[in-house]
Short mmCIF file of C-alpha atoms and ligand atoms in Angstrom, two decimals:
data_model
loop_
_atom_site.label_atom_id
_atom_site.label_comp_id
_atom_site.label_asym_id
_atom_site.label_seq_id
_atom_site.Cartn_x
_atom_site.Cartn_y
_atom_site.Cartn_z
CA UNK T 18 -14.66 0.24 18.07
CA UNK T 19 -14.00 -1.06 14.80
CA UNK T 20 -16.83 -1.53 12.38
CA UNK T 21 -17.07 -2.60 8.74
CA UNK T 22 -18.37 -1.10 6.18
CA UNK T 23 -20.98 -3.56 5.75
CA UNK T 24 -22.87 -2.58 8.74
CA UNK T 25 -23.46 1.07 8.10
CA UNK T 26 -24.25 -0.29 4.48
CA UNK T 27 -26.77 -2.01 6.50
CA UNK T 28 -27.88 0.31 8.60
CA UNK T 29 -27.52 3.24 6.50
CA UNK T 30 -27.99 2.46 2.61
CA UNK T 31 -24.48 4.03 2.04
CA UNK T 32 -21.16 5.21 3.66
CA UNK T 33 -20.55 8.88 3.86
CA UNK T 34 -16.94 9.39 3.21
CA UNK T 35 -15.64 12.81 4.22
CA UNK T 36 -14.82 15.92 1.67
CA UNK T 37 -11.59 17.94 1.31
CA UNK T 38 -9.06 18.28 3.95
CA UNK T 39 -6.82 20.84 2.07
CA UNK T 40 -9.78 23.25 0.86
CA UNK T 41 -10.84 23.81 4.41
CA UNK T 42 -7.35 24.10 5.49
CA UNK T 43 -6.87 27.30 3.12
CA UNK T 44 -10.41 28.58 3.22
CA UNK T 45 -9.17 28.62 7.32
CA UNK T 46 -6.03 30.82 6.33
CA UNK T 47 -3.15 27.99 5.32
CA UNK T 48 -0.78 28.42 2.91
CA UNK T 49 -0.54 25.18 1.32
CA UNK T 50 1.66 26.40 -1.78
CA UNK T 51 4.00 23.86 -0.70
CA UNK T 52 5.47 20.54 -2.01
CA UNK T 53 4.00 19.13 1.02
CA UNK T 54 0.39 20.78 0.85
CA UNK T 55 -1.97 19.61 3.52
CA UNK T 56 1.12 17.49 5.42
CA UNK T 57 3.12 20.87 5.94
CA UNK T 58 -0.05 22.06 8.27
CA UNK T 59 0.60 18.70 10.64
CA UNK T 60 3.73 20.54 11.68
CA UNK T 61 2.36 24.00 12.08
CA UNK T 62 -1.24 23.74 12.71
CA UNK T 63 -2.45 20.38 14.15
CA UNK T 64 -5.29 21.96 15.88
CA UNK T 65 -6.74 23.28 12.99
CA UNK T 66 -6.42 19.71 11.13
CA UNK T 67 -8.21 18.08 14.20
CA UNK T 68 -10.80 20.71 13.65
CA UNK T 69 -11.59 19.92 10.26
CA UNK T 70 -11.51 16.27 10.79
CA UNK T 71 -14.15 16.85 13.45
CA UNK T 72 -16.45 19.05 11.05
CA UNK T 73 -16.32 16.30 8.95
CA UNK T 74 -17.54 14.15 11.79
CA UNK T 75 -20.70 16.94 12.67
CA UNK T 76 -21.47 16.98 8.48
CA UNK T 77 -22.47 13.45 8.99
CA UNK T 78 -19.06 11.65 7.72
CA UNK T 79 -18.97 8.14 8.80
CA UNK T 80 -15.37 7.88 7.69
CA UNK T 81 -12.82 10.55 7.92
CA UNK T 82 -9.36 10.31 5.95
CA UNK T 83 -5.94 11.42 7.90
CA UNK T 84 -4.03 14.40 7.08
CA UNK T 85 -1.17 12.18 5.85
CA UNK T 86 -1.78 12.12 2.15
CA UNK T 87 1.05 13.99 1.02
CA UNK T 88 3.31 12.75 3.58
CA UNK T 89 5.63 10.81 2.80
CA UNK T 90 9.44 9.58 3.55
CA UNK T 91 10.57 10.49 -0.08
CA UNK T 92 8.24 13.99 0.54
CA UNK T 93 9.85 14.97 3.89
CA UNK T 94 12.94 13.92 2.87
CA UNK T 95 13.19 16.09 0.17
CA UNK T 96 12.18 19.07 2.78
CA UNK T 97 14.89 18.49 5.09
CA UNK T 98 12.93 16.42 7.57
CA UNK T 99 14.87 13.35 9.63
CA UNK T 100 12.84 9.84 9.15
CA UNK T 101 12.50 10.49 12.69
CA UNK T 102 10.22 13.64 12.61
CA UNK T 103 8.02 12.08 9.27
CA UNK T 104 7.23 8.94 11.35
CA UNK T 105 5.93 11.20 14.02
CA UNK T 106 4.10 13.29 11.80
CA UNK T 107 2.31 10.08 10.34
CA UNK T 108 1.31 8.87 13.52
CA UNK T 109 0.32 12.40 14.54
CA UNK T 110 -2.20 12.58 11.42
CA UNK T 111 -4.20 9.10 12.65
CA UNK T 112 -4.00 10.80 16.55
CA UNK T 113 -5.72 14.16 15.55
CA UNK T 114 -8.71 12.18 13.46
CA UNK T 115 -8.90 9.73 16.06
CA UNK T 116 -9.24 13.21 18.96
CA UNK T 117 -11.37 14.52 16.88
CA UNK T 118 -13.99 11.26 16.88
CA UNK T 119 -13.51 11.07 20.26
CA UNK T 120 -14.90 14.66 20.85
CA UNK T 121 -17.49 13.91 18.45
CA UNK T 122 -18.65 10.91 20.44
CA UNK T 123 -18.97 13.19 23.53
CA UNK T 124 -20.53 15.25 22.12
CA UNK T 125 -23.85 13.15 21.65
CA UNK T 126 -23.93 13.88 18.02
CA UNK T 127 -23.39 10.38 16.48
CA UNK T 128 -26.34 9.12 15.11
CA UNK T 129 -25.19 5.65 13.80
CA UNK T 130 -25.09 2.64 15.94
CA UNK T 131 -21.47 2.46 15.31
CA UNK T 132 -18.34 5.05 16.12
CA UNK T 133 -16.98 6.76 12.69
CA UNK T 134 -13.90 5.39 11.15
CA UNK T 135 -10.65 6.29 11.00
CA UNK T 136 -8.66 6.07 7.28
CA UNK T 137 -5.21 6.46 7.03
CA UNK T 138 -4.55 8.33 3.68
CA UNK T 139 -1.83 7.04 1.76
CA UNK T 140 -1.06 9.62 -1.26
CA UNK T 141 0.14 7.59 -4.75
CA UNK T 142 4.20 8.04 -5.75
CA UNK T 143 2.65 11.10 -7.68
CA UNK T 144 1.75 12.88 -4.95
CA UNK T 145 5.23 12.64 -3.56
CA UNK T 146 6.60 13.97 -6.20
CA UNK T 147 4.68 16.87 -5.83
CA UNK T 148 4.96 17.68 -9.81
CA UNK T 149 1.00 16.68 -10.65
CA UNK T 150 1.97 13.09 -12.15
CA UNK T 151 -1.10 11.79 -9.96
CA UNK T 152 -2.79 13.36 -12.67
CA UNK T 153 -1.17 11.56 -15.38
CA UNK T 154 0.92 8.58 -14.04
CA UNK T 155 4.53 7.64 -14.69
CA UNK T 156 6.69 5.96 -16.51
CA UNK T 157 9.90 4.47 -16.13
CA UNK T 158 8.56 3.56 -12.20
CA UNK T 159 8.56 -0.47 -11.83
CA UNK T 160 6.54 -2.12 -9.76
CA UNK T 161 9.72 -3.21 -7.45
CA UNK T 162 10.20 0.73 -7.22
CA UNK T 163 6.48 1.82 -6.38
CA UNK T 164 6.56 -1.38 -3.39
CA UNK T 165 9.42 0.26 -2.25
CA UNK T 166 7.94 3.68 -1.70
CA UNK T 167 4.63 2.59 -0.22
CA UNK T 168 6.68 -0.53 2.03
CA UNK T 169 8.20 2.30 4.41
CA UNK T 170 4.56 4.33 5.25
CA UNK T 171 2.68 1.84 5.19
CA UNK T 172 4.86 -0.16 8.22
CA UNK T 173 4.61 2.95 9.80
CA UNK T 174 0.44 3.14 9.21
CA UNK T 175 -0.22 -0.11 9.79
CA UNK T 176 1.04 0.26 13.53
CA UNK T 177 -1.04 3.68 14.52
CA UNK T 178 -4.88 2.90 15.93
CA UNK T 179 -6.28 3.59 12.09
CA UNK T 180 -9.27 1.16 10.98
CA UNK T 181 -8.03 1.14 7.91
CA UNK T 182 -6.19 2.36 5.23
CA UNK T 183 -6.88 4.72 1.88
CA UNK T 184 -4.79 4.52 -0.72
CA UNK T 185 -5.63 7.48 -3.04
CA UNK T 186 -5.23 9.16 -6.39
CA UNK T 187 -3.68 5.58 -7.17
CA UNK T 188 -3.08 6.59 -11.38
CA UNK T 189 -2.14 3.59 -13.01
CA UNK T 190 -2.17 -0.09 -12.90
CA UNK T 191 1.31 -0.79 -11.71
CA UNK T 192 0.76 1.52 -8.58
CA UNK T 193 -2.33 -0.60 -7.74
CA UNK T 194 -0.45 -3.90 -8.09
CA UNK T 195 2.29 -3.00 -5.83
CA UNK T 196 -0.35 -1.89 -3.21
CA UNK T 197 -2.38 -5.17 -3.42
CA UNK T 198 1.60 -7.04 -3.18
CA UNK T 199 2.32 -5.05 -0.54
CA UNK T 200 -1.20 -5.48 1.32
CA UNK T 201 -0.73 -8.86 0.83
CA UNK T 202 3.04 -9.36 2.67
CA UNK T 203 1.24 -7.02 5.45
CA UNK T 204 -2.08 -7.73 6.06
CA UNK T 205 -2.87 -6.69 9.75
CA UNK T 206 -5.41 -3.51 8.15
CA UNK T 207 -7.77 -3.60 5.77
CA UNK T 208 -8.03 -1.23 3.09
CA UNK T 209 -9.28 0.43 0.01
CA UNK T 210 -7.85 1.81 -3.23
CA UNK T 211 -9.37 4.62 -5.18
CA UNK T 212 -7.95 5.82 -8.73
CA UNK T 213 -7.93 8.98 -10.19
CA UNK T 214 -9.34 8.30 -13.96
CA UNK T 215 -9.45 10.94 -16.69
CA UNK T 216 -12.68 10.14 -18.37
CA UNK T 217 -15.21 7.53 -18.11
CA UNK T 218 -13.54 4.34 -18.73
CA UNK T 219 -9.88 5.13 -18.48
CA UNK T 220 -7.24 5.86 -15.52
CA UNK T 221 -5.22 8.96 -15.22
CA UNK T 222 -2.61 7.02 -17.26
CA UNK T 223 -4.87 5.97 -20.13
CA UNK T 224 -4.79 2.15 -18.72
CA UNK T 225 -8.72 0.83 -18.65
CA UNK T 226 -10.49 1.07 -14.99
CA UNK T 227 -11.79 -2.27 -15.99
CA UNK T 228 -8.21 -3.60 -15.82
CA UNK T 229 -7.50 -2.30 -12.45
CA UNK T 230 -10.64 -3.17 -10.63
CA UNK T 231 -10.30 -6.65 -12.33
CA UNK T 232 -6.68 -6.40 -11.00
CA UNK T 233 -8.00 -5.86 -7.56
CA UNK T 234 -11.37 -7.52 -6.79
CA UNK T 235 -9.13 -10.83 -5.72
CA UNK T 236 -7.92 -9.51 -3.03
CA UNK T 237 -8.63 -10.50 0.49
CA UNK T 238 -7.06 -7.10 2.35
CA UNK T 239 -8.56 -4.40 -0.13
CA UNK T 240 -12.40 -3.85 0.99
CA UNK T 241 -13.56 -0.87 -0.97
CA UNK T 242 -12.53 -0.01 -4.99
CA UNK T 243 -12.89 3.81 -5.53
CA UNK T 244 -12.69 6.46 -7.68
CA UNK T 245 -11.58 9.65 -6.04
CA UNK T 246 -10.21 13.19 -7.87
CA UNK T 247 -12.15 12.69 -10.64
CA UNK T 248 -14.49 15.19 -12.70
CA UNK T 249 -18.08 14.31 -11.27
CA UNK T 250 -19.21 13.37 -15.07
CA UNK T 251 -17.35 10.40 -15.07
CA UNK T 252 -18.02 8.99 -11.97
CA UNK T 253 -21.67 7.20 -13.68
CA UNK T 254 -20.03 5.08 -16.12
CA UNK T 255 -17.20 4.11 -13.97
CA UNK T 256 -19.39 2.79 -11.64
CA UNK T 257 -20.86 1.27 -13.97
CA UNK T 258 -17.61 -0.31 -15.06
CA UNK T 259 -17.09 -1.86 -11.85
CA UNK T 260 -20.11 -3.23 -10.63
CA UNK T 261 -20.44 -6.46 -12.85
CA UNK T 262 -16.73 -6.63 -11.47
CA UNK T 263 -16.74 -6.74 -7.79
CA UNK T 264 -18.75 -7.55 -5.05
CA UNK T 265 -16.09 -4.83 -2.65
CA UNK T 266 -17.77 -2.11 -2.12
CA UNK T 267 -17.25 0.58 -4.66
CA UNK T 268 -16.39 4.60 -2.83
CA UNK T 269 -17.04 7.51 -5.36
CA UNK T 270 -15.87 10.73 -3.70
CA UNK T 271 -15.06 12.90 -6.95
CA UNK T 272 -13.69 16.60 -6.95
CA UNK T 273 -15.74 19.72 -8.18
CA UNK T 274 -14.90 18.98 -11.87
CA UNK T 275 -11.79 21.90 -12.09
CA UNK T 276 -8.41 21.10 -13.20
CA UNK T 277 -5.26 20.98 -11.53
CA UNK T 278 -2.09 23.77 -12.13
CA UNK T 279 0.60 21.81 -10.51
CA UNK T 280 3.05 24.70 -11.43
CA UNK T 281 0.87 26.94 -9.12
CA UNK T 282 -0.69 24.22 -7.29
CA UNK T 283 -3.96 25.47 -7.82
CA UNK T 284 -7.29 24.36 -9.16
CA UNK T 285 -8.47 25.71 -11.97
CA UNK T 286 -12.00 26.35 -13.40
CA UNK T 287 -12.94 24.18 -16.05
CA UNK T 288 -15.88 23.03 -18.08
CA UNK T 289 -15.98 20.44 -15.75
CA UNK T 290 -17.79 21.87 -13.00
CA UNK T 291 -20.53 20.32 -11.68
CA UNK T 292 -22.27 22.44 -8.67
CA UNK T 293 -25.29 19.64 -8.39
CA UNK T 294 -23.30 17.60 -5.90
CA UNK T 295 -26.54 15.48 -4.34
CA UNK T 296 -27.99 15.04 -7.90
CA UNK T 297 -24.73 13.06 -9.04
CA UNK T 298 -24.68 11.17 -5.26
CA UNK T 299 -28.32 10.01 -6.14
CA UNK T 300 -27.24 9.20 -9.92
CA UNK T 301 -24.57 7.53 -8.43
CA UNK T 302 -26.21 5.50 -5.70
CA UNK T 303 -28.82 4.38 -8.35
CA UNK T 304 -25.69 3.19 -10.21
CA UNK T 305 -24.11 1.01 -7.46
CA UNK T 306 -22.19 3.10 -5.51
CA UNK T 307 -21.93 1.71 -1.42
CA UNK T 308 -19.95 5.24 0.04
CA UNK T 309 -19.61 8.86 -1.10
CA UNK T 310 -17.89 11.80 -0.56
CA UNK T 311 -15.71 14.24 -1.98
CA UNK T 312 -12.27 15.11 -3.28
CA UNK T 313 -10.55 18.31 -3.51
CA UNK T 314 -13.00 21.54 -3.37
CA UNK T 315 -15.66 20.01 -1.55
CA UNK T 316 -16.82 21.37 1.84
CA UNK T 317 -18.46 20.05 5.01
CA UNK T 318 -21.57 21.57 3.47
CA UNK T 319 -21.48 18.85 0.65
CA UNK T 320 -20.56 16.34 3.06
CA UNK T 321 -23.54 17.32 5.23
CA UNK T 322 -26.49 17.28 2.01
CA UNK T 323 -25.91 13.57 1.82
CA UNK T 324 -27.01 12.81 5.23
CA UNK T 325 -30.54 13.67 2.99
CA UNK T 326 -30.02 10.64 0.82
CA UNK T 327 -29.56 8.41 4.04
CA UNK T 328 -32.58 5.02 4.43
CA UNK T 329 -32.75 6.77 7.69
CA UNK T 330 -32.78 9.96 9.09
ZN1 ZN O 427 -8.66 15.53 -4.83
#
């Protein structure tokens, strides 16, 4: 079942990551006003999750991302969950993307010579906190204390049937380092790690992107550098950044360009907004990008243009 990224680079030109989990989820009726967003629908809507994982799939997404970004021990916690009931939820998120792929295999409609993946999201210490700091980063967070958060999920990911892992919104140095420790003491999944970066050169936290892919491209467990939740107008150059850097392959999958309210955990227009999605995925395929897709706002819609862009069709 398990295939790397290197063969649909093969077979395809590029991997089609999926789009937005929580903007279908509310454009489906969910309330995701919540300090648990998207990971408060695993407990009252799994169906509906499964559902969007498996449009995903029909768009033409050769990897599709868990529900599980925003949950967390430190998240549920906070919510009155046991540890009991978050590592079920966990687990659940991998089981309803890995239903959904198998529906989409009966269903005839894979075209590729290999089954989809399955990535289980893994939200940065930001997201946890559920105040926007994946947006900015953090200070006063060591690296000791950023292992510790991630140790706990990840033991719990690294068990489910996942084929990998995403680490996401990752907004400063320091979070990435911790992840690539911590990959390294548990190395049974591969992964990748995609930052959030505020302008064309720098990450969410002002640190250089050059720093953290440099910080990164050593190690054997991380597969894929990315930048995800990023305006689409920086996504060029910070290819560009990273290709001289690294021979992993490099996963672009931006947001529309609007900004984040945290306070009302909404996104806001901005002058950001790009609406040429498959113009940027050529610019950025021309600029060295191996696997696209999208962040929050995008659609199975934009998932499904790229399938134009595809060496075959
Ligand atoms: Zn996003």
């Amino acid at each position: 079942m398990f295939s790397t990224f290197e063969h649909i680079i093969k077979e395809q030109g590029f991997v089609i990551i999926d789009g937005a989990l929580a903007t279908e989820l509310e454009a489906r009726g969910a309330d995701l006003n919540h300090p648990l967003w998207s990971a408060k629908i695993l407990t009252e809507d799994p169906a509906m999750i499964k559902q969007v994982n498996l449009d995903y799939l029909n768009a033409g997404a050769n990897v599709i991302a868990t529900a599980s970004y925003q949950a967390s021990f430190m998240g549920y916690e906070r919510q009155g969950y046991s540890r009991e009931v978050a590592i079920k939820l966990m687990q659940l998120s991998v089981e309803l993307a890995i239903e959904a792929r198998e529906t989409f295999l009966l269903s005839g409609e894979n075209k590729m010579n290999q089954s989809p993946l399955v990535a289980a999201s893994l939200g940065p210490y930001g997201a946890a906190l559920a105040d926007g700091s994946e947006y900015r980063g953090y200070s006063n967070v060591s690296v000791d204390e950023l292992m510790a958060f991630h140790r706990d999920r990840l033991l719990v990911m690294i068990e489910t049937n996942a084929d990998m892992l995403a680490f996401e919104t990752i907004p400063c140095l320091d979070e990435a380092i911790a992840i690539k420790k911590l990959l390294q003491q548990h190395s049974s999944k591969k992964a990748w790690v995609s930052f959030s970066c505020k302008d064309g050169m720098h990450l969410c936290s002002g640190e250089l992107f050059e720093d953290a892919v440099k910080a990164l491209t050593d190690s054997e467990e991380i597969i894929g550098i990315g930048v995800n939740c990023t305006a689409p107008q920086y996504i060029e150059s910070l290819i560009k950044i990273a290709k001289p850097l690294t021979s992993k392959t490099i996963l672009v999958y931006p947001n529309k360009g609007e900004t984040y309210n945290a306070i009302d955990k909404i996104w806001e227009a901005s002058a950001n907004c790009d609406p040429n999605f498959i113009e940027n995925a050529r610019t950025w395929l021309r600029a060295g990008a191996n696997a696209i897709g999208g962040c929050c706002r995008t659609t199975p819609s934009d998932i499904k243009q790229l399938n134009t862009l595809l060496l075959i069709k």
